[in-house]
Coordinates of C-alpha atoms in Angstrom, one line a residue:
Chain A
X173 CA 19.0 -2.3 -25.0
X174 CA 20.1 -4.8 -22.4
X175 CA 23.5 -5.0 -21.6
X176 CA 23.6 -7.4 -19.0
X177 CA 21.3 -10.6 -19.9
X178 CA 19.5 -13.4 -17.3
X179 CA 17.7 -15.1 -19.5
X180 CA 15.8 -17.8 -17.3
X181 CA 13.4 -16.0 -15.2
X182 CA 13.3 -18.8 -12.9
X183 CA 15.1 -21.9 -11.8
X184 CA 14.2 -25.2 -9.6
X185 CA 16.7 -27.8 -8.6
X186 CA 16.9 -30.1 -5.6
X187 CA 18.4 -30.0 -2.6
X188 CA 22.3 -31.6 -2.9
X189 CA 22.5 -30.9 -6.1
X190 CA 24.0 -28.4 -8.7
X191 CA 22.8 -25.0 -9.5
X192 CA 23.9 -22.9 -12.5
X193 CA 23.0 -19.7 -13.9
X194 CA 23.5 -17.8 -16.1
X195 CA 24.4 -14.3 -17.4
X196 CA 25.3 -12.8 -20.8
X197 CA 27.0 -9.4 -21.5
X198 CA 26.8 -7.4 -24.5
X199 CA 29.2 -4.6 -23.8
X200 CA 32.8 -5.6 -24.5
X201 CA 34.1 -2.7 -22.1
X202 CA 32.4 -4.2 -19.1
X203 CA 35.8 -5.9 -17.0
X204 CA 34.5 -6.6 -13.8
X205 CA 31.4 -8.9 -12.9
X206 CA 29.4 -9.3 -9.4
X207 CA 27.1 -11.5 -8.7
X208 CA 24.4 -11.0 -5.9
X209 CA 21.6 -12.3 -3.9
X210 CA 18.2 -10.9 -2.8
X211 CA 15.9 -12.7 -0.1
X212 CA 12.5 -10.8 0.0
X213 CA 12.3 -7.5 1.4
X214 CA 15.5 -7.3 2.1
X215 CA 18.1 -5.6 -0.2
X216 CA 20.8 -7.2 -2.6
X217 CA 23.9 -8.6 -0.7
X218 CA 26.8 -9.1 -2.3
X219 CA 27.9 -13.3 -3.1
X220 CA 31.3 -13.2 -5.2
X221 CA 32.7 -11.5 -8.2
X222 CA 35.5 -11.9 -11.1
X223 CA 37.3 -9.4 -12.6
X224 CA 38.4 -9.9 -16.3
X225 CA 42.1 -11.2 -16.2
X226 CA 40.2 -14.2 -14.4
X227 CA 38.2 -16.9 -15.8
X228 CA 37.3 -18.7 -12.2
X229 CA 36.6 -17.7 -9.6
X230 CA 35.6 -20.0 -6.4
X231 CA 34.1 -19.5 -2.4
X232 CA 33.2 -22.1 -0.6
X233 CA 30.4 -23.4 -2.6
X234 CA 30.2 -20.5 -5.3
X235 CA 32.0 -20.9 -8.1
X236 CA 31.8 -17.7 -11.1
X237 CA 33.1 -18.9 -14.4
X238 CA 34.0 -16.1 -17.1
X239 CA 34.2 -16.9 -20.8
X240 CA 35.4 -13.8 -22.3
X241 CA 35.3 -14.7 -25.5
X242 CA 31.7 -16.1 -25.4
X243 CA 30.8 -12.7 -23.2
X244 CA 29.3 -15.2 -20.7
X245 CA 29.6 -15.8 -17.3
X246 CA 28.1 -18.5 -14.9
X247 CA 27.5 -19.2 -11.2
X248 CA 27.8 -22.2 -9.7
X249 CA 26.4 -23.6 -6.4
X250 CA 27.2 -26.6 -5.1
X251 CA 25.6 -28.2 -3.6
X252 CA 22.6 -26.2 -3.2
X253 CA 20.9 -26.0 0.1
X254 CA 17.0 -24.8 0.5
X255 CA 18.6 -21.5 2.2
X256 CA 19.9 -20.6 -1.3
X257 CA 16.7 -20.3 -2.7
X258 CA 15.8 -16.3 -3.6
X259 CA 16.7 -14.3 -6.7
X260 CA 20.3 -14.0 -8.1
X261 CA 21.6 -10.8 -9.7
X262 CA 23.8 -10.7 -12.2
X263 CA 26.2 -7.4 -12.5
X264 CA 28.6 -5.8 -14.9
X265 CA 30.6 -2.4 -14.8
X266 CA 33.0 -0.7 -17.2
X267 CA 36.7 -0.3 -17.0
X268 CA 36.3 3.5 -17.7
X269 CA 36.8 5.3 -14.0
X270 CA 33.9 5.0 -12.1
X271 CA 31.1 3.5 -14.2
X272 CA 28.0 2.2 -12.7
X273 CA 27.3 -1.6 -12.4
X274 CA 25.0 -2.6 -14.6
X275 CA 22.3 -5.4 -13.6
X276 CA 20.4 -8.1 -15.5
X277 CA 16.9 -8.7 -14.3
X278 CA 17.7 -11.8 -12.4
X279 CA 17.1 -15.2 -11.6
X280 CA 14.4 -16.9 -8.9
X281 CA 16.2 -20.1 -7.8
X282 CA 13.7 -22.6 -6.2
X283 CA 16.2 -25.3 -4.0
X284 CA 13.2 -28.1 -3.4
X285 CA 14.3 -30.4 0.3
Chain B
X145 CA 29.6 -1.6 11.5
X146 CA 26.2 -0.1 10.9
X147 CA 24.9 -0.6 7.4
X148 CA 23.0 1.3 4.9
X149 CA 19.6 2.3 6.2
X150 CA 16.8 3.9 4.1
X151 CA 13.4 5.7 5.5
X152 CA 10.7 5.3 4.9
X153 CA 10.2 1.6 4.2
X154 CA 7.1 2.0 3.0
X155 CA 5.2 4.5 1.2
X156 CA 1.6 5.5 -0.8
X157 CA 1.3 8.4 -2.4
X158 CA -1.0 9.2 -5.4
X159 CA -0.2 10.2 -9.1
X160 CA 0.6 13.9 -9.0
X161 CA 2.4 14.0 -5.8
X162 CA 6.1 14.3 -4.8
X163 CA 7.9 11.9 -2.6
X164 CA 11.6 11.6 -0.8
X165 CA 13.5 9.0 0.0
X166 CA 16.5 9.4 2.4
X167 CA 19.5 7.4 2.4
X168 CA 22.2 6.7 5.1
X169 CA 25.1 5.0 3.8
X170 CA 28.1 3.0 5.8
X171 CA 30.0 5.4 7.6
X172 CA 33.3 6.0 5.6
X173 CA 31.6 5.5 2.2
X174 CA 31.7 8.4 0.3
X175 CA 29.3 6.9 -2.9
X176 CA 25.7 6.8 -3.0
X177 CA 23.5 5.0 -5.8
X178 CA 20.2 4.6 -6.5
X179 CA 18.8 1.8 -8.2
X180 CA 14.9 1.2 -8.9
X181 CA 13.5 -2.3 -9.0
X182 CA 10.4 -3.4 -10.8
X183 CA 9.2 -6.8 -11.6
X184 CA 10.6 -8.0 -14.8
X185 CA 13.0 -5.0 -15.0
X186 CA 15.5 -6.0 -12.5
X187 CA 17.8 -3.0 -11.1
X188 CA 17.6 0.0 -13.2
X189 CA 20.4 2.6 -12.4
X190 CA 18.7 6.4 -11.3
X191 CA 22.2 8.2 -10.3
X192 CA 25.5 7.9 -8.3
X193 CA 26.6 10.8 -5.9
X194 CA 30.1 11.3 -4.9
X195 CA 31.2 13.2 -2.3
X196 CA 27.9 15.9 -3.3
X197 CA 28.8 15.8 -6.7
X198 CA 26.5 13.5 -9.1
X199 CA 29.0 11.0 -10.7
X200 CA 26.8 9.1 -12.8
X201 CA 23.1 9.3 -14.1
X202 CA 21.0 6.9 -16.0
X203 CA 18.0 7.1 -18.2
X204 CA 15.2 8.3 -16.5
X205 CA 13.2 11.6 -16.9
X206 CA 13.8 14.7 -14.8
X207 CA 11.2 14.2 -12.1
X208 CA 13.8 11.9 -11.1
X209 CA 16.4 13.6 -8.8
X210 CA 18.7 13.5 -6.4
X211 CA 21.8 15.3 -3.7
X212 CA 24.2 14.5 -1.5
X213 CA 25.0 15.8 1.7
X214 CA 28.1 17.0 3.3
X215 CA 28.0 13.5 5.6
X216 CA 27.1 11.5 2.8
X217 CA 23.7 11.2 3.3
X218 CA 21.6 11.1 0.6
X219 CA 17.7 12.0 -0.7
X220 CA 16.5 11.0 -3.7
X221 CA 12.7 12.9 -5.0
X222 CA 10.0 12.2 -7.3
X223 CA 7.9 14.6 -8.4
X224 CA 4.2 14.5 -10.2
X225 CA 3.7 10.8 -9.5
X226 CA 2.9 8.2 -11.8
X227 CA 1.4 4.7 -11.6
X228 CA 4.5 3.6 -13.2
X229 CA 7.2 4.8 -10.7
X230 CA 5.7 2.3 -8.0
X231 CA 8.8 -0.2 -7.3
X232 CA 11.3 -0.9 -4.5
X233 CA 14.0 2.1 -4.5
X234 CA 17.1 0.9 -3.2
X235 CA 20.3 2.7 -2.0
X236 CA 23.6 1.4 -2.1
X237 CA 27.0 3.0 -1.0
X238 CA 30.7 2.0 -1.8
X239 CA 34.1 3.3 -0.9
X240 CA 33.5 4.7 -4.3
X241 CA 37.3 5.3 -4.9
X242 CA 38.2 1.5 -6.9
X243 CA 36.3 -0.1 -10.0
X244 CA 36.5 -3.2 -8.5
X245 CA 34.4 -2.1 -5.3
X246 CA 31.0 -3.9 -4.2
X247 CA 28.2 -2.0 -3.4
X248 CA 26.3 -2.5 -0.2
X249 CA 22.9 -2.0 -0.4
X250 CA 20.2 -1.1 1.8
X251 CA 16.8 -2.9 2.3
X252 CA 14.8 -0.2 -0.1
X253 CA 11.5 2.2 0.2
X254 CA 8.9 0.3 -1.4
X255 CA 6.7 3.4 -3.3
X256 CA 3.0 2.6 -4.3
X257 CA 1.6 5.1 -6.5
X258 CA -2.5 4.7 -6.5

C-alpha cells in the first residue's frame, strides 16, 4: 500500500508560467512533508518542506500548501523556468521518534521555452 | 562541506552474485539511509543506521543488508542477484537527531543485474 501518492506521472507547462503538483497521503500520523528534486544521474536534493502546524509554506518561487484535512499537499512554482524541468519527489515521515521519510513515485515536470 | 559520496557509480554483476555498495556521509551526520529507486516505484526505503545501530528497516527480503561503521561510513550488500534488484541505490545522511531533518543524498550506484 502506498502511503505517499503522485498521481501524474508527468507534467508539461510553459515557460513563465505556473506549475503545480501534487501529492496525497494516506497515513494520518505522517506530520512533516519534504518535497525534493532529481536532475538525472544525480541524487535527490532537497527544495522546501512544511511541517504540520503549517498550511503554507513559501521560498522564493516555491510555494508548499498543506491541506490537512483533505491529506493533500501541493507545490507551487512560479514561474517556472526550463531549469526546473526534472522529477519532483514528494515525502512524508511520522511524528513517532525517528521514522523514515516516506516517498511517492514522483513527478517528471517538462518546463517547454 | 563535502557531501555524501557513494562508490561505485556503476556496476554489472549477474544473477547469483553479491554486490557492496559503500557510502560516505557529511562529516558530522551520524544517520545513514538507503533508498532503492526503480522506474515507476519511486524511492523505496531498504534501512536507516544510526550511530552502528540499525534504526529503521523496510520491506525487503534478507539478501538485503546493511552496517555502519564507527566513522559513519556505511556498506550496504546484496547477495544471490536477481534481475529485479537492478536500480539506482542511493545513500542519504542526516544529523539524524530531529524529525524535522532533511536528508542529503548522494548521487547513487546504479546496479545492472544481467
Amino acid at each position: 500500500d502506498q502511503q505517499v501518492k503522485q498521481n501524474s506521472p508527468s507534467l508539461s507547462v510553459q515557460e513563465g508560467r505556473i506549475s503545480i503538483l501534487n501529492c496525497d497521503y494516506t497515513n494520518s500520523m505522517f506530520d512533516y512533508f519534504l518535497w525534493y528534486k532529481k536532475y538525472p544521474a544525480e541524487g535527490p536534493t532537497f527544495l522546501i518542506s512544511i511541517s504540520s502546524i503549517k498550511d503554507k509554506n513559501e521560498d522564493g518561487r516555491f510555494t508548499v500548501f498543506l491541506n490537512k484535512s483533505a491529506k493533500h499537499l501541493s507545490l507551487h512554482i512560479v514561474p517556472s523556468q526550463p531549469g526546473d524541468s526534472a522529477v519532483y519527489f514528494c515525502a512524508a515521515r511520522g511524528n513517532s521518534g525517528n521514522t523514515p521519510l516516506v516517498f511517492g513515485k514522483g513527478t517528471r515536470l517538462s518546463v517547454i521555452a | 562541506k563535502a557531501g555524501v559520496t557513494q562508490t561505485p557509480r556503476y556496476l554489472i554483476k549477474t544473477r547469483g552474485q553479491q554486490v557492496t555498495l559503500s557510502c560516505s556521509p557529511i562529516s558530522g551526520h551520524r544517520s545513514v539511509s538507503w533508498y532503492q529507486q526503480t522506474p515507476g516505484q519511486g524511492l523505496q526505503f531498504l534501512f536507516e543506521y544510526f550511530s552502528e545501530t540499525q534504526r529503521n528497516k523496510g520491506n525487503f527480503p534478507g539478501r538485503f543488508s546493511g552496517r555502519q561503521f564507527s566513522n559513519s561510513r556505511s556498506e550496504m550488500n546484496v547477495s544471490t542477484l536477481e534481475l529485479g534488484d537492478s536500480a539506482l541505490y542511493l545513500c542519504a545522511s542526516s544529523l539524524g537527531t530531529q524529525n524535522t531533518g532533511e536528508l542529503f543524498f548522494g548521487e547513487g550506484s546504479r546496479l545492472t543485474v544481467l
